[in-house]
Amino acid sequence: MSMTELVASIAILLVSIFIYVTKSSKSRASSTPNLKAPKSYPLIGSSVAIFANRNRRIQWISDLIQSSPSATVVIHRFFLDDSHVLTGNPANVQHMLKTQFQNYEKGSKSRRALFDFLGNGIFNINGDSWKFQRQLSSHEFNTKSLRKFVETVVDTELSQRLIPILSAAAASNAVLDLQDVLQRFAFDNICQISFGYDPAYLLPGLPEAEFAKTFDEATEISSGRFNSVFPYLWKIKKFLNIGSEKRLKEASSRLRQFAKNIIKEKKQELSKNSSLESVDLLSRFLSSGHSDEDFVTDIVISFILAGRDTTSAALTWYFWLLSQNQEVEKEVLREIKEKSESPVYEEVKDMVYTHASLCESMRLYPPVPIDSKVAKHDDVLPDGTVVKKGARVCYHPYAMGRLEVLWGSDWEKFRPERWLESATDGANTNGKWSFVGRDPYTYPVFQAGPRICLGKDMAFLQMKRVVAGILRRFKVVPVAEDGFEPVLVAYLTSKMKDGFPVRFEERSD
């Protein structure tokens, strides 16, 4: 940080303190005192503990929830401006996401923090606009679209781009960042299925992807806004157009221009062929009469975020867990070899053990480790926590995957069998595994209730096809030494800090 930025930050902090001190107190959430919650001081609340744990926020909150008898804690932020209810209690999650869905929505602070990046896209909006976007998007996830996705988009990207790149790396013993490779793969996929556009980011040599860097920067800074200990800091920096806010403005401008170019090309395509079947999401939105460029741009950026970052995050952690659990890898490989070399749609759906292992991986490393809503009215959660109007309530899939009361004393183990029943359990009579899912409030990795993820089935199909394609041909070998533990960093989605460097070994069997 330069001296100028340091002086500016100190000045901004002092102004922020003045604003907070002179600001009237707001309603706050409260609950029965919890001895495990961080200490809260007059005026500054728990900001000391929040700041001290800023670089391990997800893990810290998880520790708090795990140590709470009710799996719920309440922390107060700077100058008691607001309170956050943090919960891993499935009853509370169901209350928020289903039973009292109308009372919990995207709050104004959250919307403002993410607006420059996501605008009025589906992940940053409430009410009728959210309903419209969701309804129109749902057509993208019917059986016909899913089959097309697997048999054309995913298989083509896999056979013509991903596998040749990995083969070349195996032949030369080169090290690749698997996290980067998977992000490129997912980005090409989501653009093709949602916009009918091929950005061709997964290419030999893995050339520098300027868009990816810009997208990551916008995601990181927007997430920093949302999680800031001193929320007024980013607003003043934005007003002054300095530091991270200046970079976000520039990054958002480049992203929006990228999205607008896709929209322009699609409009030209539709105008040249008015009878063109609207088979992709963007065509459907444009054909529905919504020609407002900013509105459609917000939709494009939101779907890139959903399609690029979530599945790639899930697969990155999955391949690391497999590398640490050889018996699980053997069982996944056995199932893969029972299928044809290019498994068709039905075969991919029938990969039960692989499906269970992916669920187990996302239990430990959910792509979206924490999500939050804001109460429109006073409320009381099922565990007795009092929630005041305007309070933020966060449910925490990362912590929930680590609760002994939900997953047993062996919750730390990567054990896909916890999702399965065998013939001896009475589940079937053909000697194969039978998948046993968990309710979405115990396992809210894909959200739950009216906002449950539309792309859940598509994500599983894509991930299983990628797993099958890679593991059939290669063994993924992390470069890091034995005993190394990768670090989870969470922006809007989770990532592996510093990437996932690996080598690929061709299988001989």
CSV table of N, CA and C in Angstrom, one decimal, residues 212-344:
chain,number,residue,atom,x,y,z
A,212,ALA,N,-10.9,-13.6,-17.2
A,212,ALA,CA,-10.9,-14.4,-15.9
A,212,ALA,C,-10.3,-13.5,-14.8
A,213,LYS,N,-9.2,-12.9,-15.1
A,213,LYS,CA,-8.5,-12.0,-14.1
A,213,LYS,C,-9.4,-10.9,-13.7
A,214,THR,N,-10.1,-10.3,-14.7
A,214,THR,CA,-11.0,-9.2,-14.4
A,214,THR,C,-12.2,-9.7,-13.5
A,215,PHE,N,-12.7,-10.8,-13.9
A,215,PHE,CA,-13.9,-11.4,-13.2
A,215,PHE,C,-13.5,-11.7,-11.8
A,216,ASP,N,-12.3,-12.3,-11.6
A,216,ASP,CA,-11.9,-12.6,-10.2
A,216,ASP,C,-11.7,-11.4,-9.4
A,217,GLU,N,-11.1,-10.3,-10.0
A,217,GLU,CA,-10.9,-9.1,-9.2
A,217,GLU,C,-12.3,-8.5,-8.8
A,218,ALA,N,-13.2,-8.4,-9.7
A,218,ALA,CA,-14.6,-7.9,-9.4
A,218,ALA,C,-15.2,-8.7,-8.3
A,219,THR,N,-15.1,-10.0,-8.4
A,219,THR,CA,-15.6,-10.9,-7.4
A,219,THR,C,-15.0,-10.7,-6.0
A,220,GLU,N,-13.7,-10.6,-6.0
A,220,GLU,CA,-13.0,-10.4,-4.7
A,220,GLU,C,-13.3,-9.1,-4.1
A,221,ILE,N,-13.3,-8.0,-4.8
A,221,ILE,CA,-13.6,-6.7,-4.3
A,221,ILE,C,-15.0,-6.5,-3.8
A,222,SER,N,-15.9,-7.1,-4.6
A,222,SER,CA,-17.4,-7.1,-4.2
A,222,SER,C,-17.6,-7.8,-2.9
A,223,SER,N,-16.9,-9.0,-2.8
A,223,SER,CA,-17.0,-9.8,-1.6
A,223,SER,C,-16.5,-9.0,-0.4
A,224,GLY,N,-15.3,-8.3,-0.7
A,224,GLY,CA,-14.7,-7.5,0.4
A,224,GLY,C,-15.7,-6.4,0.9
A,225,ARG,N,-16.4,-5.8,0.0
A,225,ARG,CA,-17.4,-4.8,0.4
A,225,ARG,C,-18.4,-5.5,1.3
A,226,PHE,N,-18.9,-6.6,0.9
A,226,PHE,CA,-20.0,-7.3,1.7
A,226,PHE,C,-19.5,-7.7,3.1
A,227,ASN,N,-18.3,-8.1,3.2
A,227,ASN,CA,-17.8,-8.6,4.5
A,227,ASN,C,-16.9,-7.6,5.2
A,228,SER,N,-16.9,-6.3,4.8
A,228,SER,CA,-16.1,-5.3,5.4
A,228,SER,C,-16.5,-5.1,6.9
A,229,VAL,N,-15.5,-5.0,7.7
A,229,VAL,CA,-15.7,-4.7,9.2
A,229,VAL,C,-16.2,-3.2,9.3
A,230,PHE,N,-15.7,-2.4,8.4
A,230,PHE,CA,-16.1,-0.9,8.3
A,230,PHE,C,-16.8,-0.6,7.0
A,231,PRO,N,-18.1,-0.9,6.9
A,231,PRO,CA,-18.8,-0.8,5.6
A,231,PRO,C,-18.7,0.6,5.0
A,232,TYR,N,-18.6,1.6,5.8
A,232,TYR,CA,-18.6,3.0,5.2
A,232,TYR,C,-17.3,3.2,4.4
A,233,LEU,N,-16.3,2.4,4.7
A,233,LEU,CA,-15.0,2.6,4.1
A,233,LEU,C,-15.0,2.5,2.6
A,234,TRP,N,-15.7,1.4,2.1
A,234,TRP,CA,-15.7,1.2,0.7
A,234,TRP,C,-16.6,2.3,0.0
A,235,LYS,N,-17.6,2.8,0.7
A,235,LYS,CA,-18.5,3.8,0.1
A,235,LYS,C,-17.8,5.1,-0.1
A,236,ILE,N,-16.9,5.5,0.9
A,236,ILE,CA,-16.2,6.7,0.8
A,236,ILE,C,-15.1,6.5,-0.3
A,237,LYS,N,-14.4,5.4,-0.4
A,237,LYS,CA,-13.4,5.1,-1.4
A,237,LYS,C,-14.1,5.2,-2.8
A,238,LYS,N,-15.3,4.7,-2.9
A,238,LYS,CA,-16.0,4.7,-4.1
A,238,LYS,C,-16.3,6.2,-4.5
A,239,PHE,N,-16.7,7.0,-3.5
A,239,PHE,CA,-17.0,8.4,-3.8
A,239,PHE,C,-15.8,9.1,-4.3
A,240,LEU,N,-14.6,8.8,-3.7
A,240,LEU,CA,-13.3,9.4,-4.0
A,240,LEU,C,-12.7,8.7,-5.3
A,241,ASN,N,-13.2,7.6,-5.7
A,241,ASN,CA,-12.7,6.8,-6.8
A,241,ASN,C,-11.2,6.5,-6.6
A,242,ILE,N,-10.9,5.9,-5.5
A,242,ILE,CA,-9.5,5.5,-5.2
A,242,ILE,C,-9.4,4.0,-4.8
A,243,GLY,N,-8.2,3.5,-4.8
A,243,GLY,CA,-7.9,2.2,-4.4
A,243,GLY,C,-8.7,1.1,-5.0
A,244,SER,N,-9.2,0.2,-4.2
A,244,SER,CA,-10.0,-1.0,-4.7
A,244,SER,C,-11.3,-0.6,-5.4
A,245,GLU,N,-11.9,0.5,-5.0
A,245,GLU,CA,-13.1,0.9,-5.6
A,245,GLU,C,-12.9,1.4,-7.0
A,246,LYS,N,-11.7,2.0,-7.2
A,246,LYS,CA,-11.4,2.5,-8.6
A,246,LYS,C,-11.2,1.2,-9.5
A,247,ARG,N,-10.5,0.2,-8.9
A,247,ARG,CA,-10.2,-1.0,-9.7
A,247,ARG,C,-11.6,-1.8,-10.0
A,248,LEU,N,-12.5,-1.8,-9.0
A,248,LEU,CA,-13.8,-2.4,-9.2
A,248,LEU,C,-14.6,-1.7,-10.3
A,249,LYS,N,-14.5,-0.4,-10.3
A,249,LYS,CA,-15.2,0.4,-11.4
A,249,LYS,C,-14.7,0.0,-12.8
A,250,GLU,N,-13.3,-0.1,-12.8
A,250,GLU,CA,-12.7,-0.4,-14.1
A,250,GLU,C,-13.0,-1.9,-14.5
A,251,ALA,N,-13.0,-2.8,-13.5
A,251,ALA,CA,-13.2,-4.2,-13.8
A,251,ALA,C,-14.7,-4.4,-14.2
A,252,SER,N,-15.6,-3.8,-13.5
A,252,SER,CA,-17.0,-3.9,-13.9
A,252,SER,C,-17.3,-3.4,-15.2
A,253,SER,N,-16.7,-2.3,-15.6
A,253,SER,CA,-16.8,-1.7,-16.9
A,253,SER,C,-16.4,-2.7,-18.0
A,254,ARG,N,-15.3,-3.3,-17.8
A,254,ARG,CA,-14.8,-4.3,-18.8
A,254,ARG,C,-15.7,-5.5,-18.9
A,255,LEU,N,-16.2,-6.0,-17.7
A,255,LEU,CA,-17.1,-7.1,-17.7
A,255,LEU,C,-18.4,-6.8,-18.4
A,256,ARG,N,-18.9,-5.6,-18.2
A,256,ARG,CA,-20.2,-5.3,-18.8
A,256,ARG,C,-20.0,-5.1,-20.3
A,257,GLN,N,-18.9,-4.6,-20.7
A,257,GLN,CA,-18.6,-4.5,-22.2
A,257,GLN,C,-18.5,-5.9,-22.8
A,258,PHE,N,-17.9,-6.8,-22.1
A,258,PHE,CA,-17.8,-8.2,-22.6
A,258,PHE,C,-19.2,-8.8,-22.8
A,259,ALA,N,-20.1,-8.6,-21.7
A,259,ALA,CA,-21.4,-9.1,-21.8
A,259,ALA,C,-22.2,-8.4,-22.9
A,260,LYS,N,-22.1,-7.1,-23.1
A,260,LYS,CA,-22.8,-6.4,-24.1
A,260,LYS,C,-22.4,-6.8,-25.5
A,261,ASN,N,-21.1,-7.2,-25.7
A,261,ASN,CA,-20.7,-7.7,-27.0
A,261,ASN,C,-21.4,-9.1,-27.3
A,262,ILE,N,-21.6,-9.9,-26.3
A,262,ILE,CA,-22.3,-11.2,-26.5
A,262,ILE,C,-23.7,-10.9,-26.8
A,263,ILE,N,-24.3,-10.0,-26.1
A,263,ILE,CA,-25.7,-9.6,-26.4
A,263,ILE,C,-25.9,-9.0,-27.8
A,264,LYS,N,-25.0,-8.2,-28.2
A,264,LYS,CA,-25.0,-7.6,-29.6
A,264,LYS,C,-24.9,-8.7,-30.6
A,265,GLU,N,-24.0,-9.6,-30.5
A,265,GLU,CA,-23.9,-10.7,-31.4
A,265,GLU,C,-25.2,-11.5,-31.5
A,266,LYS,N,-25.8,-11.8,-30.3
A,266,LYS,CA,-27.0,-12.6,-30.3
A,266,LYS,C,-28.1,-11.9,-31.0
A,267,LYS,N,-28.2,-10.6,-30.7
A,267,LYS,CA,-29.3,-9.8,-31.4
A,267,LYS,C,-29.2,-9.8,-32.9
A,268,GLN,N,-27.9,-9.7,-33.4
A,268,GLN,CA,-27.7,-9.8,-34.8
A,268,GLN,C,-28.1,-11.1,-35.4
A,269,GLU,N,-27.7,-12.2,-34.6
A,269,GLU,CA,-28.0,-13.5,-35.0
A,269,GLU,C,-29.6,-13.7,-35.1
A,270,LEU,N,-30.3,-13.2,-34.1
A,270,LEU,CA,-31.7,-13.4,-34.1
A,270,LEU,C,-32.4,-12.5,-35.2
A,271,SER,N,-31.8,-11.4,-35.5
A,271,SER,CA,-32.4,-10.5,-36.5
A,271,SER,C,-32.2,-11.1,-37.9
A,272,LYS,N,-31.1,-11.8,-38.1
A,272,LYS,CA,-30.9,-12.4,-39.4
A,272,LYS,C,-31.8,-13.7,-39.7
A,273,ASN,N,-32.1,-14.3,-38.6
A,273,ASN,CA,-33.0,-15.5,-38.7
A,273,ASN,C,-34.1,-15.4,-37.6
A,274,SER,N,-35.1,-14.8,-37.9
A,274,SER,CA,-36.2,-14.6,-37.0
A,274,SER,C,-36.9,-15.9,-36.6
A,275,SER,N,-36.7,-16.9,-37.4
A,275,SER,CA,-37.3,-18.2,-37.1
A,275,SER,C,-36.4,-19.1,-36.3
A,276,LEU,N,-35.2,-18.6,-35.9
A,276,LEU,CA,-34.3,-19.3,-35.1
A,276,LEU,C,-34.9,-19.8,-33.8
A,277,GLU,N,-34.8,-21.0,-33.5
A,277,GLU,CA,-35.3,-21.6,-32.3
A,277,GLU,C,-34.5,-21.0,-31.1
A,278,SER,N,-35.2,-20.5,-30.1
A,278,SER,CA,-34.5,-19.8,-29.0
A,278,SER,C,-34.1,-20.9,-28.0
A,279,VAL,N,-33.0,-21.6,-28.3
A,279,VAL,CA,-32.6,-22.7,-27.5
A,279,VAL,C,-31.7,-22.4,-26.4
A,280,ASP,N,-31.1,-21.2,-26.3
A,280,ASP,CA,-30.3,-20.8,-25.2
A,280,ASP,C,-31.0,-19.7,-24.4
A,281,LEU,N,-30.4,-19.6,-23.2
A,281,LEU,CA,-31.0,-18.7,-22.2
A,281,LEU,C,-31.1,-17.2,-22.7
A,282,LEU,N,-30.0,-16.8,-23.3
A,282,LEU,CA,-30.0,-15.4,-23.7
A,282,LEU,C,-31.0,-15.1,-24.8
A,283,SER,N,-31.1,-16.1,-25.8
A,283,SER,CA,-32.2,-15.9,-26.8
A,283,SER,C,-33.6,-15.8,-26.2
A,284,ARG,N,-33.8,-16.6,-25.2
A,284,ARG,CA,-35.1,-16.6,-24.6
A,284,ARG,C,-35.4,-15.3,-23.9
A,285,PHE,N,-34.4,-14.7,-23.2
A,285,PHE,CA,-34.6,-13.4,-22.6
A,285,PHE,C,-34.9,-12.3,-23.7
A,286,LEU,N,-34.1,-12.3,-24.7
A,286,LEU,CA,-34.2,-11.3,-25.8
A,286,LEU,C,-35.5,-11.5,-26.5
A,287,SER,N,-36.0,-12.7,-26.7
A,287,SER,CA,-37.2,-13.0,-27.4
A,287,SER,C,-38.4,-12.7,-26.6
A,288,SER,N,-38.2,-12.6,-25.3
A,288,SER,CA,-39.4,-12.4,-24.4
A,288,SER,C,-39.8,-10.9,-24.4
A,289,GLY,N,-39.0,-10.1,-25.1
A,289,GLY,CA,-39.4,-8.7,-25.1
A,289,GLY,C,-38.6,-7.8,-24.2
A,290,HIS,N,-37.7,-8.4,-23.5
A,290,HIS,CA,-36.8,-7.6,-22.6
A,290,HIS,C,-35.6,-7.2,-23.3
A,291,SER,N,-35.6,-6.1,-23.9
A,291,SER,CA,-34.5,-5.6,-24.7
A,291,SER,C,-33.6,-4.6,-24.0
A,292,ASP,N,-34.0,-4.3,-22.7
A,292,ASP,CA,-33.2,-3.4,-21.9
A,292,ASP,C,-31.8,-4.0,-21.8
A,293,GLU,N,-30.8,-3.3,-22.3
A,293,GLU,CA,-29.4,-3.8,-22.4
A,293,GLU,C,-28.8,-4.0,-21.0
A,294,ASP,N,-29.1,-3.1,-20.1
A,294,ASP,CA,-28.5,-3.3,-18.7
A,294,ASP,C,-29.1,-4.5,-18.0
A,295,PHE,N,-30.4,-4.7,-18.2
A,295,PHE,CA,-31.1,-5.8,-17.5
A,295,PHE,C,-30.5,-7.1,-18.0
A,296,VAL,N,-30.4,-7.2,-19.3
A,296,VAL,CA,-29.9,-8.5,-19.9
A,296,VAL,C,-28.4,-8.7,-19.6
A,297,THR,N,-27.7,-7.6,-19.5
A,297,THR,CA,-26.2,-7.6,-19.1
A,297,THR,C,-26.1,-8.2,-17.7
A,298,ASP,N,-26.9,-7.8,-16.8
A,298,ASP,CA,-26.9,-8.3,-15.4
A,298,ASP,C,-27.2,-9.8,-15.4
A,299,ILE,N,-28.1,-10.2,-16.3
A,299,ILE,CA,-28.4,-11.7,-16.3
A,299,ILE,C,-27.2,-12.5,-16.8
A,300,VAL,N,-26.5,-12.0,-17.8
A,300,VAL,CA,-25.3,-12.6,-18.4
A,300,VAL,C,-24.2,-12.8,-17.4
A,301,ILE,N,-23.9,-11.7,-16.6
A,301,ILE,CA,-22.9,-11.7,-15.6
A,301,ILE,C,-23.2,-12.7,-14.5
A,302,SER,N,-24.5,-12.7,-14.1
A,302,SER,CA,-24.9,-13.6,-13.0
A,302,SER,C,-24.8,-15.0,-13.4
A,303,PHE,N,-25.1,-15.4,-14.6
A,303,PHE,CA,-25.0,-16.8,-15.0
A,303,PHE,C,-23.6,-17.2,-15.2
A,304,ILE,N,-22.7,-16.3,-15.6
A,304,ILE,CA,-21.3,-16.6,-15.7
A,304,ILE,C,-20.8,-16.9,-14.3
A,305,LEU,N,-21.1,-16.1,-13.3
A,305,LEU,CA,-20.7,-16.4,-11.9
A,305,LEU,C,-21.2,-17.8,-11.5
A,306,ALA,N,-22.5,-18.1,-11.7
A,306,ALA,CA,-23.0,-19.3,-11.3
A,306,ALA,C,-22.4,-20.5,-12.0
A,307,GLY,N,-22.2,-20.4,-13.3
A,307,GLY,CA,-21.7,-21.6,-14.1
A,307,GLY,C,-20.2,-21.7,-14.0
A,308,ARG,N,-19.5,-20.7,-13.9
A,308,ARG,CA,-18.0,-20.8,-13.9
A,308,ARG,C,-17.4,-21.1,-12.6
A,309,ASP,N,-17.8,-20.4,-11.5
A,309,ASP,CA,-17.1,-20.5,-10.2
A,309,ASP,C,-17.6,-21.7,-9.3
A,310,THR,N,-18.9,-22.1,-9.5
A,310,THR,CA,-19.4,-23.1,-8.5
A,310,THR,C,-18.9,-24.5,-8.8
A,311,THR,N,-19.1,-24.9,-10.1
A,311,THR,CA,-18.7,-26.3,-10.4
A,311,THR,C,-17.2,-26.4,-10.4
A,312,SER,N,-16.5,-25.4,-10.9
A,312,SER,CA,-15.0,-25.5,-10.9
A,312,SER,C,-14.5,-25.6,-9.4
A,313,ALA,N,-15.1,-24.8,-8.5
A,313,ALA,CA,-14.7,-24.9,-7.1
A,313,ALA,C,-15.0,-26.3,-6.5
A,314,ALA,N,-16.2,-26.8,-6.8
A,314,ALA,CA,-16.5,-28.1,-6.3
A,314,ALA,C,-15.5,-29.2,-6.8
A,315,LEU,N,-15.2,-29.2,-8.1
A,315,LEU,CA,-14.3,-30.2,-8.7
A,315,LEU,C,-12.9,-30.0,-8.2
A,316,THR,N,-12.4,-28.8,-8.0
A,316,THR,CA,-11.1,-28.6,-7.5
A,316,THR,C,-10.9,-29.3,-6.2
A,317,TRP,N,-11.8,-29.1,-5.2
A,317,TRP,CA,-11.7,-29.7,-3.9
A,317,TRP,C,-11.9,-31.2,-4.0
A,318,TYR,N,-12.8,-31.6,-5.0
A,318,TYR,CA,-13.0,-33.0,-5.2
A,318,TYR,C,-11.8,-33.8,-5.5
A,319,PHE,N,-11.0,-33.3,-6.5
A,319,PHE,CA,-9.8,-34.0,-7.0
A,319,PHE,C,-8.8,-34.0,-5.9
A,320,TRP,N,-8.7,-33.0,-5.1
A,320,TRP,CA,-7.8,-33.0,-4.0
A,320,TRP,C,-8.1,-34.1,-3.0
A,321,LEU,N,-9.4,-34.1,-2.6
A,321,LEU,CA,-9.9,-35.1,-1.7
A,321,LEU,C,-9.6,-36.6,-2.2
A,322,LEU,N,-9.9,-36.8,-3.5
A,322,LEU,CA,-9.6,-38.1,-4.1
A,322,LEU,C,-8.1,-38.4,-4.0
A,323,SER,N,-7.3,-37.5,-4.2
A,323,SER,CA,-5.8,-37.7,-4.1
A,323,SER,C,-5.4,-38.1,-2.7
A,324,GLN,N,-6.2,-37.7,-1.7
A,324,GLN,CA,-5.9,-38.1,-0.3
A,324,GLN,C,-6.6,-39.3,0.2
A,325,ASN,N,-7.5,-39.9,-0.7
A,325,ASN,CA,-8.3,-41.0,-0.3
A,325,ASN,C,-8.3,-42.1,-1.4
A,326,GLN,N,-7.3,-42.9,-1.4
A,326,GLN,CA,-7.1,-43.8,-2.6
A,326,GLN,C,-8.2,-44.8,-2.7
A,327,GLU,N,-8.7,-45.3,-1.6
A,327,GLU,CA,-9.8,-46.3,-1.7
A,327,GLU,C,-11.0,-45.7,-2.3
A,328,VAL,N,-11.3,-44.5,-2.0
A,328,VAL,CA,-12.5,-43.8,-2.7
A,328,VAL,C,-12.2,-43.7,-4.2
A,329,GLU,N,-11.0,-43.3,-4.5
A,329,GLU,CA,-10.7,-43.1,-5.9
A,329,GLU,C,-10.8,-44.5,-6.7
A,330,LYS,N,-10.4,-45.5,-6.1
A,330,LYS,CA,-10.5,-46.9,-6.7
A,330,LYS,C,-12.0,-47.2,-6.9
A,331,GLU,N,-12.8,-46.9,-6.0
A,331,GLU,CA,-14.3,-47.2,-6.2
A,331,GLU,C,-14.9,-46.4,-7.2
A,332,VAL,N,-14.5,-45.1,-7.3
A,332,VAL,CA,-15.0,-44.2,-8.4
A,332,VAL,C,-14.6,-44.7,-9.7
A,333,LEU,N,-13.3,-45.1,-9.8
A,333,LEU,CA,-12.7,-45.6,-11.1
A,333,LEU,C,-13.4,-46.9,-11.5
A,334,ARG,N,-13.7,-47.8,-10.5
A,334,ARG,CA,-14.4,-49.0,-10.8
A,334,ARG,C,-15.7,-48.7,-11.5
A,335,GLU,N,-16.4,-47.8,-10.9
A,335,GLU,CA,-17.8,-47.4,-11.5
A,335,GLU,C,-17.6,-46.8,-12.9
A,336,ILE,N,-16.6,-46.0,-13.1
A,336,ILE,CA,-16.4,-45.3,-14.4
A,336,ILE,C,-16.1,-46.4,-15.4
A,337,LYS,N,-15.3,-47.4,-15.1
A,337,LYS,CA,-15.0,-48.4,-16.1
A,337,LYS,C,-16.1,-49.4,-16.4
A,338,GLU,N,-17.2,-49.3,-15.6
A,338,GLU,CA,-18.4,-50.1,-15.9
A,338,GLU,C,-19.2,-49.4,-17.0
A,339,LYS,N,-18.9,-48.1,-17.3
A,339,LYS,CA,-19.7,-47.4,-18.3
A,339,LYS,C,-18.9,-47.4,-19.6
A,340,SER,N,-19.5,-47.0,-20.7
A,340,SER,CA,-18.8,-46.9,-21.9
A,340,SER,C,-17.8,-45.7,-21.9
A,341,GLU,N,-16.8,-45.7,-22.8
A,341,GLU,CA,-15.8,-44.7,-22.7
A,341,GLU,C,-16.3,-43.3,-22.9
A,342,SER,N,-17.4,-43.1,-23.6
A,342,SER,CA,-18.0,-41.8,-23.7
A,342,SER,C,-19.5,-42.1,-23.2
A,343,PRO,N,-19.7,-42.1,-21.9
A,343,PRO,CA,-21.0,-42.5,-21.4
A,343,PRO,C,-22.1,-41.6,-21.9
A,344,VAL,N,-23.2,-42.2,-22.2
A,344,VAL,CA,-24.4,-41.4,-22.7
A,344,VAL,C,-25.1,-40.8,-21.4
